[in-house]
Coordinates of C-alpha atoms in Angstrom, one line a residue:
M6 CA -123.5 40.3 -83.6
P7 CA -120.3 42.2 -84.5
L8 CA -117.3 40.2 -85.3
P9 CA -114.1 40.6 -83.2
K10 CA -111.2 42.5 -84.8
P11 CA -108.8 40.5 -86.9
P12 CA -105.1 40.3 -85.9
A13 CA -103.2 43.4 -86.8
K14 CA -99.7 42.1 -86.9
R15 CA -97.8 38.9 -87.7
A16 CA -96.8 36.4 -85.0
A17 CA -93.3 36.5 -83.6
Q18 CA -90.9 33.7 -84.5
L19 CA -89.2 31.5 -81.9
S20 CA -85.4 31.9 -81.5
V21 CA -83.1 29.0 -82.2
V22 CA -82.4 28.4 -78.5
D23 CA -86.1 28.2 -77.6
F24 CA -86.8 26.0 -80.6
E25 CA -84.1 23.4 -79.9
S26 CA -84.3 23.3 -76.1
Q27 CA -86.8 20.8 -74.7
P28 CA -88.8 21.5 -71.5
A29 CA -88.1 19.3 -68.5
P30 CA -91.0 17.0 -67.4
K31 CA -92.9 18.1 -64.4
P32 CA -92.3 15.8 -61.4
G33 CA -95.2 14.1 -59.7
K34 CA -97.8 14.6 -62.4
R35 CA -99.3 11.5 -64.0
S36 CA -102.2 11.2 -66.3
P37 CA -105.3 9.3 -65.2
R38 CA -104.9 6.7 -67.9
A39 CA -101.4 5.8 -66.8
A40 CA -102.5 5.4 -63.2
A41 CA -105.5 3.1 -63.9
P42 CA -103.6 -0.1 -64.9
A43 CA -101.6 0.1 -61.6
E44 CA -104.7 -0.8 -59.6
P45 CA -105.5 -4.5 -59.0
L46 CA -108.5 -6.0 -60.7
A47 CA -110.3 -6.6 -57.4
A48 CA -110.2 -3.0 -56.6
A49 CA -111.8 -2.2 -59.9
K50 CA -114.9 -4.3 -59.1
V51 CA -115.8 -2.6 -55.8
R52 CA -119.5 -1.7 -55.6
P53 CA -120.5 2.0 -55.4
A54 CA -121.7 1.6 -51.8
E55 CA -118.3 0.2 -50.7
V56 CA -116.6 3.0 -52.4
R57 CA -118.5 5.5 -50.3
T58 CA -117.6 3.8 -47.0
Q59 CA -114.1 2.7 -48.0
A60 CA -112.8 5.6 -50.0
P61 CA -109.1 5.2 -49.0
A62 CA -109.1 1.4 -49.9
P63 CA -107.9 1.8 -53.6
V64 CA -105.1 4.0 -52.4
A65 CA -104.0 1.5 -49.8
V66 CA -103.8 -1.5 -52.1
Q67 CA -102.2 0.4 -55.0
A68 CA -99.1 -1.3 -56.4
P69 CA -95.8 0.4 -55.8
P70 CA -95.3 2.9 -58.6
K71 CA -92.8 2.1 -61.3
P72 CA -89.9 4.5 -61.9
A73 CA -91.5 7.3 -63.8
P74 CA -89.7 9.7 -66.1
A75 CA -90.1 12.4 -63.5
E76 CA -87.7 10.6 -61.2
R77 CA -84.9 11.0 -63.7
P78 CA -82.6 14.0 -63.4
E79 CA -84.1 17.0 -65.2
P80 CA -82.2 17.6 -68.5
K81 CA -80.8 21.1 -68.9
A82 CA -81.7 23.3 -71.8
R83 CA -79.4 22.5 -74.6
A84 CA -77.6 25.4 -76.3
A85 CA -78.1 26.0 -80.0
K86 CA -75.9 23.8 -82.1
P87 CA -74.6 24.8 -85.5
R88 CA -76.7 23.6 -88.4
G89 CA -73.9 21.6 -89.9
T90 CA -71.5 19.1 -88.4
G91 CA -67.7 19.4 -88.5
P92 CA -65.6 22.6 -89.1
A93 CA -67.3 25.7 -90.3
K94 CA -67.1 26.3 -94.1
L95 CA -65.1 29.1 -95.6
F96 CA -67.0 30.9 -98.4
V97 CA -65.0 32.9 -100.8
L98 CA -67.3 35.6 -102.3
D99 CA -67.1 36.9 -105.8
T100 CA -67.6 40.6 -106.4
N101 CA -71.0 40.1 -108.2
V102 CA -72.4 38.5 -105.0
L103 CA -71.7 41.6 -103.0
M104 CA -73.0 44.0 -105.7
H105 CA -76.1 41.8 -106.1
D106 CA -76.9 41.7 -102.3
P107 CA -75.0 44.2 -100.1
M108 CA -76.1 42.2 -97.0
S109 CA -74.7 38.9 -98.3
L110 CA -71.8 39.2 -95.8
F111 CA -74.2 38.5 -93.0
R112 CA -76.2 35.7 -94.6
F113 CA -73.9 32.7 -94.0
D114 CA -74.9 31.9 -90.4
E115 CA -72.1 30.2 -88.5
H116 CA -69.7 29.9 -91.5
D117 CA -66.8 32.2 -92.3
V118 CA -66.5 34.6 -95.2
Y119 CA -63.3 35.3 -97.1
L120 CA -62.7 38.3 -99.4
P121 CA -59.8 38.3 -101.9
M122 CA -58.0 41.5 -102.5
I123 CA -59.1 41.6 -106.1
T124 CA -62.8 41.7 -104.9
L125 CA -62.1 44.9 -103.0
E126 CA -60.4 46.4 -106.1
E127 CA -63.5 45.6 -108.2
L128 CA -65.8 47.1 -105.6
D129 CA -63.8 50.3 -105.7
D130 CA -64.2 50.4 -109.5
H131 CA -68.0 50.0 -109.4
K132 CA -68.8 52.4 -106.5
K133 CA -69.2 55.5 -108.7
G134 CA -72.5 56.4 -110.3
M135 CA -76.3 56.4 -109.4
T136 CA -77.1 52.9 -110.5
E137 CA -78.4 50.2 -108.2
V138 CA -75.0 48.3 -108.6
A139 CA -73.1 51.5 -107.5
R140 CA -75.3 52.0 -104.5
N141 CA -74.8 48.3 -103.4
A142 CA -71.0 48.7 -103.8
R143 CA -71.0 51.7 -101.6
Q144 CA -73.1 50.0 -99.0
V145 CA -70.7 47.0 -98.9
S146 CA -67.8 49.4 -98.5
R147 CA -69.5 51.1 -95.5
D148 CA -70.2 47.7 -93.9
L149 CA -66.6 46.6 -94.4
D150 CA -65.4 49.9 -92.9
A151 CA -67.6 49.4 -89.8
L152 CA -66.2 45.9 -89.3
A153 CA -62.6 47.0 -89.7
A154 CA -63.2 49.9 -87.3
Q155 CA -63.7 47.3 -84.5
M156 CA -60.1 46.2 -84.8
S157 CA -57.4 48.1 -83.0
S158 CA -55.0 50.0 -85.2
R159 CA -52.0 48.3 -83.5
D160 CA -53.4 44.8 -84.0
I161 CA -51.3 43.7 -87.0
N162 CA -52.7 40.2 -87.1
G163 CA -56.3 41.3 -86.7
M164 CA -57.2 40.9 -90.3
S165 CA -55.6 37.5 -90.7
E166 CA -57.3 36.2 -87.6
G167 CA -60.7 37.3 -88.7
L168 CA -63.3 39.9 -87.7
L169 CA -66.5 38.9 -85.9
L170 CA -69.4 39.6 -88.3
S171 CA -71.7 40.0 -85.3
Q172 CA -69.9 43.1 -84.0
T173 CA -72.0 45.5 -86.1
G174 CA -75.4 44.2 -84.7
H175 CA -76.0 41.2 -87.1
R176 CA -76.4 38.6 -84.4
E177 CA -77.5 35.9 -86.9
A178 CA -74.0 36.0 -88.4
T179 CA -71.8 34.1 -85.9
G180 CA -68.8 33.5 -88.2
K181 CA -65.8 35.6 -89.0
L182 CA -64.7 37.8 -92.0
F183 CA -61.2 37.1 -93.4
F184 CA -59.3 39.4 -95.8
Q185 CA -56.5 38.3 -98.1
T186 CA -53.4 39.7 -96.5
N187 CA -50.7 37.7 -98.2
L188 CA -49.7 37.3 -101.9
V189 CA -50.9 34.0 -103.3
N190 CA -48.7 32.3 -105.8
V191 CA -50.7 29.5 -107.4
T192 CA -50.0 28.0 -110.8
L193 CA -53.2 27.8 -112.8
P194 CA -53.6 26.0 -116.1
A195 CA -51.8 27.6 -119.0
G196 CA -54.9 28.4 -120.9
L197 CA -56.2 30.8 -118.2
P198 CA -54.9 34.4 -118.4
Q199 CA -53.2 35.2 -115.1
G200 CA -54.3 38.9 -115.1
K201 CA -58.0 38.4 -115.3
A202 CA -59.9 39.1 -112.0
D203 CA -62.0 35.8 -112.2
N204 CA -58.9 33.7 -112.6
Q205 CA -57.1 35.5 -109.7
I206 CA -60.1 34.6 -107.4
L207 CA -59.9 31.0 -108.6
G208 CA -56.2 31.0 -107.6
V209 CA -57.1 32.3 -104.1
V210 CA -59.7 29.4 -103.7
Q211 CA -57.0 26.9 -104.8
A212 CA -54.5 28.3 -102.4
L213 CA -57.0 28.2 -99.5
R214 CA -57.8 24.6 -100.2
D215 CA -54.1 23.7 -100.1
Q216 CA -53.5 25.7 -96.9
Q217 CA -56.6 24.3 -95.1
P218 CA -57.2 20.8 -96.4
E219 CA -59.4 19.9 -93.4
R220 CA -61.8 22.7 -94.0
P221 CA -64.4 23.0 -96.8
V222 CA -63.6 26.0 -99.0
V223 CA -66.5 27.0 -101.4
L224 CA -66.6 29.7 -104.1
V225 CA -69.9 31.7 -104.2
S226 CA -70.6 33.5 -107.4
K227 CA -73.5 34.7 -109.5
D228 CA -71.5 34.2 -112.7
I229 CA -72.4 30.9 -114.3
N230 CA -69.2 30.8 -116.4
M231 CA -67.1 31.4 -113.2
R232 CA -68.8 28.4 -111.5
I233 CA -68.2 26.3 -114.6
K234 CA -64.4 27.1 -114.6
A235 CA -64.2 26.5 -110.9
R236 CA -65.7 23.0 -111.3
A237 CA -63.5 22.3 -114.2
L238 CA -60.5 22.9 -112.0
G239 CA -61.9 20.7 -109.3
L240 CA -63.0 23.5 -107.0
P241 CA -66.4 23.5 -105.3
A242 CA -68.6 26.4 -106.4
E243 CA -72.2 27.4 -105.6
D244 CA -74.7 30.0 -106.6
Y245 CA -75.9 32.6 -104.1
F246 CA -79.4 31.4 -103.0
N247 CA -80.2 33.7 -100.1
D248 CA -81.8 36.3 -102.4
K249 CA -84.5 33.8 -103.5
T250 CA -87.8 34.0 -101.7
L251 CA -88.8 30.6 -103.0
D252 CA -86.8 27.8 -104.5
D253 CA -89.6 26.7 -106.8
G254 CA -92.1 29.1 -108.4
D255 CA -94.9 26.5 -108.1
L256 CA -94.8 26.9 -104.3
L257 CA -95.9 30.5 -104.6
Y258 CA -99.1 31.4 -102.7
T259 CA -102.0 31.5 -105.1
G260 CA -104.6 33.2 -102.9
V261 CA -107.2 30.6 -103.9
L262 CA -108.0 27.3 -102.2
Q263 CA -110.4 24.6 -103.4
L264 CA -112.4 23.0 -100.6
P265 CA -112.7 19.2 -100.4
A266 CA -115.8 17.5 -101.7
D267 CA -116.8 16.4 -98.1
F268 CA -116.5 20.0 -96.7
W269 CA -120.1 20.2 -95.7
D270 CA -120.1 16.8 -94.1
R271 CA -117.0 17.4 -92.0
H272 CA -117.8 21.0 -90.9
G273 CA -121.6 21.2 -91.1
K274 CA -122.3 19.9 -87.6
T275 CA -120.3 22.7 -85.8
M276 CA -120.9 25.4 -88.4
E277 CA -122.7 28.7 -87.6
S278 CA -124.2 30.9 -90.3
W279 CA -125.8 34.3 -90.3
N280 CA -126.7 37.1 -92.7
Q281 CA -125.3 40.6 -92.3
G282 CA -125.1 43.5 -94.8
G283 CA -126.3 41.4 -97.7
F284 CA -123.6 38.7 -97.2
T285 CA -123.8 35.3 -95.7
Y286 CA -121.2 34.4 -93.0
Y287 CA -120.1 30.9 -92.0
R288 CA -118.1 30.2 -88.9
I289 CA -116.3 26.9 -89.2
S290 CA -114.0 24.9 -86.9
G291 CA -112.2 21.8 -88.0
P292 CA -109.2 20.5 -89.8
M293 CA -109.4 23.1 -92.5
V294 CA -108.8 26.1 -90.3
P295 CA -105.0 25.8 -90.0
A296 CA -104.6 25.8 -93.8
L297 CA -106.6 29.1 -94.2
M298 CA -105.3 32.6 -94.3
I299 CA -106.9 36.0 -94.0
N300 CA -108.4 37.3 -97.3
Q301 CA -107.9 33.9 -99.0
F302 CA -110.6 32.8 -101.4
V303 CA -112.2 29.4 -101.1
Y304 CA -114.6 27.7 -103.5
L305 CA -116.5 24.5 -103.7
E306 CA -118.1 23.5 -107.0
A307 CA -119.9 20.1 -107.0
P308 CA -122.2 18.8 -109.7
G309 CA -125.9 19.1 -108.7
A310 CA -125.2 21.5 -105.8
A311 CA -125.0 25.3 -105.5
P312 CA -121.4 26.5 -105.8
L313 CA -119.8 28.2 -102.8
H314 CA -117.5 31.2 -103.4
A315 CA -116.3 32.9 -100.2
K316 CA -113.4 34.8 -98.7
V317 CA -111.8 34.2 -95.3
T318 CA -112.5 37.3 -93.2
E319 CA -111.4 36.2 -89.8
I320 CA -109.2 33.5 -88.1
T321 CA -109.5 33.3 -84.3
G322 CA -107.8 30.4 -82.6
K323 CA -109.4 27.2 -84.1
T324 CA -112.3 28.9 -85.9
A325 CA -112.5 30.8 -89.1
V326 CA -115.2 33.0 -90.7
L327 CA -116.1 32.8 -94.4
R328 CA -118.1 35.5 -96.1
T329 CA -119.8 35.1 -99.5
L330 CA -118.8 37.3 -102.4
R331 CA -120.4 39.9 -104.5
E332 CA -121.1 38.4 -108.0
Y333 CA -119.3 40.6 -110.5
T334 CA -120.1 38.1 -113.2
H335 CA -123.6 39.6 -113.4
A336 CA -124.2 42.7 -115.5
K337 CA -125.9 44.5 -112.6
N338 CA -122.6 44.5 -110.6
A339 CA -120.5 45.6 -113.6
V340 CA -117.5 47.7 -112.7
W341 CA -117.2 50.6 -115.2
G342 CA -118.8 48.3 -117.8
V343 CA -116.5 45.4 -117.1
T344 CA -117.8 42.0 -115.8
A345 CA -115.9 39.0 -114.6
R346 CA -115.7 36.2 -117.1
N347 CA -114.4 33.4 -114.8
R348 CA -114.0 32.5 -111.1
E349 CA -110.6 34.1 -110.6
Q350 CA -111.6 37.4 -112.2
N351 CA -114.6 37.5 -109.8
F352 CA -112.2 37.0 -106.9
A353 CA -109.9 39.7 -108.2
L354 CA -112.7 42.3 -108.6
N355 CA -113.9 41.5 -105.0
L356 CA -110.4 42.5 -103.8
L357 CA -110.0 45.5 -106.0
M358 CA -113.4 47.0 -104.9
D359 CA -112.8 46.2 -101.2
P360 CA -111.9 49.5 -99.4
D361 CA -110.2 47.5 -96.5
C362 CA -107.5 46.0 -98.8
D363 CA -104.6 48.5 -99.1
F364 CA -102.2 46.2 -101.0
I365 CA -103.2 43.8 -103.8
T366 CA -101.1 41.6 -106.1
L367 CA -102.4 40.0 -109.2
T368 CA -100.4 37.5 -111.2
G369 CA -101.2 35.5 -114.3
T370 CA -100.3 34.8 -117.9
A371 CA -100.8 37.3 -120.7
G372 CA -104.5 38.1 -121.5
T373 CA -106.0 37.2 -118.1
G374 CA -107.4 40.7 -117.7
K375 CA -105.1 42.1 -114.9
T376 CA -104.7 45.6 -116.3
L377 CA -108.2 46.0 -117.6
M378 CA -109.9 45.0 -114.3
T379 CA -107.6 47.1 -112.2
L380 CA -108.2 50.2 -114.4
A381 CA -111.9 49.6 -114.3
A382 CA -111.9 49.3 -110.5
G383 CA -109.7 52.4 -110.2
L384 CA -111.9 54.5 -112.4
S385 CA -115.0 53.4 -110.6
Q386 CA -113.6 54.3 -107.2
V387 CA -112.1 57.6 -108.4
M388 CA -114.9 58.9 -110.7
D389 CA -118.0 57.3 -109.1
D390 CA -117.3 56.6 -105.5
R391 CA -114.8 59.5 -105.0
R392 CA -112.8 57.2 -102.7
Y393 CA -109.5 58.2 -104.3
T394 CA -108.4 61.4 -105.9
E395 CA -106.6 60.1 -108.9
I396 CA -104.9 57.0 -110.5
I397 CA -101.1 56.8 -110.6
V398 CA -99.6 54.4 -113.1
T399 CA -96.0 53.4 -113.2
R400 CA -93.8 50.5 -114.4
V401 CA -90.2 49.4 -114.9
T402 CA -88.8 50.7 -118.2
V403 CA -87.0 47.5 -119.3
P404 CA -87.2 47.0 -123.0
V405 CA -87.9 43.6 -124.6
G406 CA -85.6 44.3 -127.5
E407 CA -83.0 46.9 -128.3
D408 CA -83.3 50.3 -126.5
I409 CA -84.5 53.1 -128.7
G410 CA -82.3 55.8 -127.0
F411 CA -83.2 58.9 -125.2
L412 CA -86.8 60.2 -125.5
P413 CA -87.8 63.9 -125.6
G414 CA -90.4 65.7 -123.7
T415 CA -91.7 65.8 -120.1
E416 CA -91.9 62.9 -117.7
E417 CA -95.3 61.7 -119.0
E418 CA -94.2 62.1 -122.6
K419 CA -91.1 60.0 -121.9
M420 CA -93.2 57.3 -120.3
S421 CA -95.9 57.2 -122.9
P422 CA -94.1 54.6 -125.2
W423 CA -94.0 52.3 -122.2
M424 CA -97.7 52.8 -121.5
G425 CA -99.2 51.2 -124.6
A426 CA -101.0 48.7 -122.5
L427 CA -102.7 51.5 -120.6
D428 CA -103.9 53.2 -123.8
D429 CA -105.2 49.9 -125.1
N430 CA -107.3 49.2 -122.0
L431 CA -108.6 52.8 -121.8
E432 CA -109.8 52.4 -125.4
V433 CA -111.7 49.3 -124.4
L434 CA -113.2 51.0 -121.3
S435 CA -114.3 54.0 -123.4
K436 CA -116.3 51.8 -125.7
T437 CA -118.5 50.4 -122.9
D438 CA -120.6 53.6 -122.8
G439 CA -122.6 53.0 -126.0
G440 CA -125.3 55.6 -125.5
A441 CA -123.1 58.6 -125.1
G442 CA -122.3 59.1 -128.7
E443 CA -119.0 60.1 -130.3
W444 CA -118.8 63.6 -128.6
G445 CA -119.8 62.1 -125.2
R446 CA -117.1 59.4 -125.5
A447 CA -114.5 62.0 -126.4
A448 CA -115.5 64.2 -123.4
T449 CA -115.4 61.1 -121.1
N450 CA -112.0 60.1 -122.5
D451 CA -110.6 63.5 -121.7
L452 CA -112.0 63.5 -118.2
V453 CA -110.7 60.0 -117.6
R454 CA -107.2 60.9 -118.8
S455 CA -107.2 63.9 -116.5
K456 CA -107.5 61.6 -113.5
I457 CA -104.7 59.3 -114.6
K458 CA -101.1 60.4 -114.0
I459 CA -98.1 58.5 -115.4
K460 CA -95.0 58.5 -113.2
S461 CA -91.5 57.2 -113.6
L462 CA -89.8 54.9 -111.0
N463 CA -86.7 57.1 -111.0
F464 CA -88.4 59.9 -109.2
M465 CA -90.3 57.9 -106.5
R466 CA -87.9 58.2 -103.6
G467 CA -89.1 60.6 -101.0
R468 CA -92.7 61.0 -102.3
T469 CA -95.9 60.3 -100.4
F470 CA -99.2 59.4 -102.0
L471 CA -102.3 60.5 -100.2
N472 CA -105.7 59.0 -101.2
K473 CA -104.3 57.7 -104.5
F474 CA -105.0 54.5 -106.5
V475 CA -101.5 53.3 -107.5
L476 CA -101.1 50.8 -110.3
I477 CA -97.7 49.2 -110.7
D478 CA -97.6 47.4 -114.0
E479 CA -95.0 44.7 -115.0
A480 CA -94.1 44.4 -111.3
Q481 CA -92.2 41.1 -112.0
N482 CA -89.3 43.2 -113.3
L483 CA -88.8 44.9 -109.9
T484 CA -86.2 43.9 -107.4
P485 CA -87.2 43.4 -103.8
K486 CA -85.5 46.7 -102.9
Q487 CA -87.4 48.6 -105.6
M488 CA -90.6 47.0 -104.5
K489 CA -90.0 48.1 -100.9
T490 CA -89.3 51.6 -102.1
L491 CA -92.6 51.8 -104.0
I492 CA -94.8 50.3 -101.3
T493 CA -93.4 52.6 -98.6
R494 CA -94.6 55.6 -100.7
A495 CA -98.2 54.9 -99.6
G496 CA -99.8 57.4 -97.4
P497 CA -103.2 57.4 -95.6
G498 CA -106.1 56.2 -97.8
T499 CA -103.9 54.9 -100.7
K500 CA -104.3 51.5 -102.4
I501 CA -101.4 49.9 -104.3
V502 CA -102.1 47.2 -106.9
C503 CA -99.1 45.2 -108.3
L504 CA -99.6 43.4 -111.6
G505 CA -97.2 41.0 -113.3
N506 CA -96.5 37.8 -115.1
L507 CA -93.6 35.8 -113.5
A508 CA -93.1 34.0 -116.7
Q509 CA -92.0 37.2 -118.5
I510 CA -89.1 38.6 -116.5
D511 CA -87.0 41.0 -118.6
T512 CA -84.6 42.3 -115.9
P513 CA -81.2 40.7 -116.0
Y514 CA -80.2 38.5 -113.1
L515 CA -83.8 38.3 -111.8
T516 CA -85.6 35.0 -111.6
E517 CA -89.1 33.9 -110.4
G518 CA -87.7 33.2 -107.0
S519 CA -85.8 36.5 -106.5
S520 CA -88.4 38.8 -108.2
G521 CA -89.8 41.7 -106.1
L522 CA -93.3 40.5 -107.0
T523 CA -92.7 37.1 -105.5
Y524 CA -91.1 38.7 -102.5
A525 CA -94.2 40.9 -101.9
V526 CA -96.7 38.1 -102.4
D527 CA -94.8 35.9 -99.9
R528 CA -94.4 38.6 -97.3
F529 CA -97.9 40.0 -97.4
K530 CA -99.9 36.8 -97.3
G531 CA -102.0 36.6 -94.3
W532 CA -102.1 40.3 -93.6
P533 CA -105.7 41.5 -93.0
H534 CA -105.4 44.5 -95.4
S535 CA -103.8 42.7 -98.4
G536 CA -104.9 40.1 -100.9
H537 CA -103.5 38.1 -103.8
V538 CA -105.1 36.2 -106.7
M539 CA -103.3 34.2 -109.3
L540 CA -105.4 34.4 -112.5
A541 CA -105.2 31.1 -114.4
R542 CA -107.5 31.5 -117.5
G543 CA -106.8 33.9 -120.3
E544 CA -109.7 35.9 -121.8
R545 CA -107.9 37.9 -124.5
S546 CA -108.5 35.7 -127.5
R547 CA -108.2 32.1 -128.5
L548 CA -105.1 33.0 -130.5
A549 CA -103.4 34.5 -127.4
D550 CA -104.5 31.6 -125.2
F551 CA -103.1 29.0 -127.6
A552 CA -99.8 30.9 -128.0
S553 CA -99.2 31.2 -124.3
E554 CA -99.6 27.4 -124.0
V555 CA -97.6 26.1 -126.9
L556 CA -94.9 28.8 -127.4

């Protein structure tokens, strides 16, 4: 029987008002269990014949009902309360917070935001150029201009009384925006230079604490030394956390779930199974279903029993459908001469060879085979299956050491020093064809390279990829905005694969929680046309495995 279609979009979230308001109890509705003890014991021992002739008797002798909750006045729906208690906090933003996240003005919920005048001066100094920081500075300036435009030109006290942050359509920001309109004269310690921008912001925070002692005033900065100086002066300071997808990298979705040892005992009675297209399907219903996601891999390996490796293909209500996998560990299912060496690699190849998966993310330590398996799957689907027209490879050009300066040549020639990993894996794949001979391998290598295009991230905006196999290497160095720019380039029939190791982030000010790869994994989990696998075991060499553990 054909399976129903999986859900095509994510579920909508409840608003704060709907979540915090409690429904009123319905009057006059009582459960049968609650009504049973109210009857006397004599009525409970009536014979069946008497029940037929004296049906109204139990109702007549029923004890008077006790005051039920339904008789109380119905409570009204409570309005949404602020998350905190007491007065709203006043957050003083450092310039680096605005340049890091241009939408940070609207990320403080019901609390107020204060901008010192020196912050606006620094924004003006950084708005020129084509860098990401300059674009963010210009975006913040446009948002500030839109907020200030809501104020009347004759309202002199408008700036000092605050501007509603929700006026520009950001309804989640219910606080106000304050600008520094008066000169602050605060005496800082003699060791701090008075003309430095950081020290002027610290002076503004100190003055606000003196002017509003009943209100919490907090400095928000991405600069660690700035926060240290603030705490040394007795001023509260915090980092900006709203850019982090996860607080702890260990909470990241792995894409793999180990089934409990008693899985068959708890789900075997209500399980349905059938064969279709060479695969075995299991429809389960039980306590495991809420913990599953679409395209998540599950496995059960018990001693003395056949292992189960399956993928969740459908979740409907309280039931889920598991489908067995194609065993790419066997040589007959080799992909361009590459076979899986462990369980996670088998899961990854099942995703890479699935035409219904448009977006795939693979994470893992060095030597887990991410690039090799992706290239092998891409070449198999481009050269053999003709599913895609070509492979496009790109990566972030962040050097590990010192930069070597400008590089001559075309776009591909400039990117070639960054594509050493691609050349190494192509060399491995070209050696898998042992019977072709040296001339045959050379011809195959030329044909393979003609189907692989190397592109730079700097020229991706505005492009559309049609029927392409896009490989984004070292994706952990991408920001969430850059990741969105790349993924939205996909046209019809395009598959995008993101590879990365979250333990090797080279981009400044980027962490595991704020990386674009973490952002994509967390946002795409559960989508029917995406998948993720975290590779745990290295297969490069015993030297690389030992080095990744002890160094």
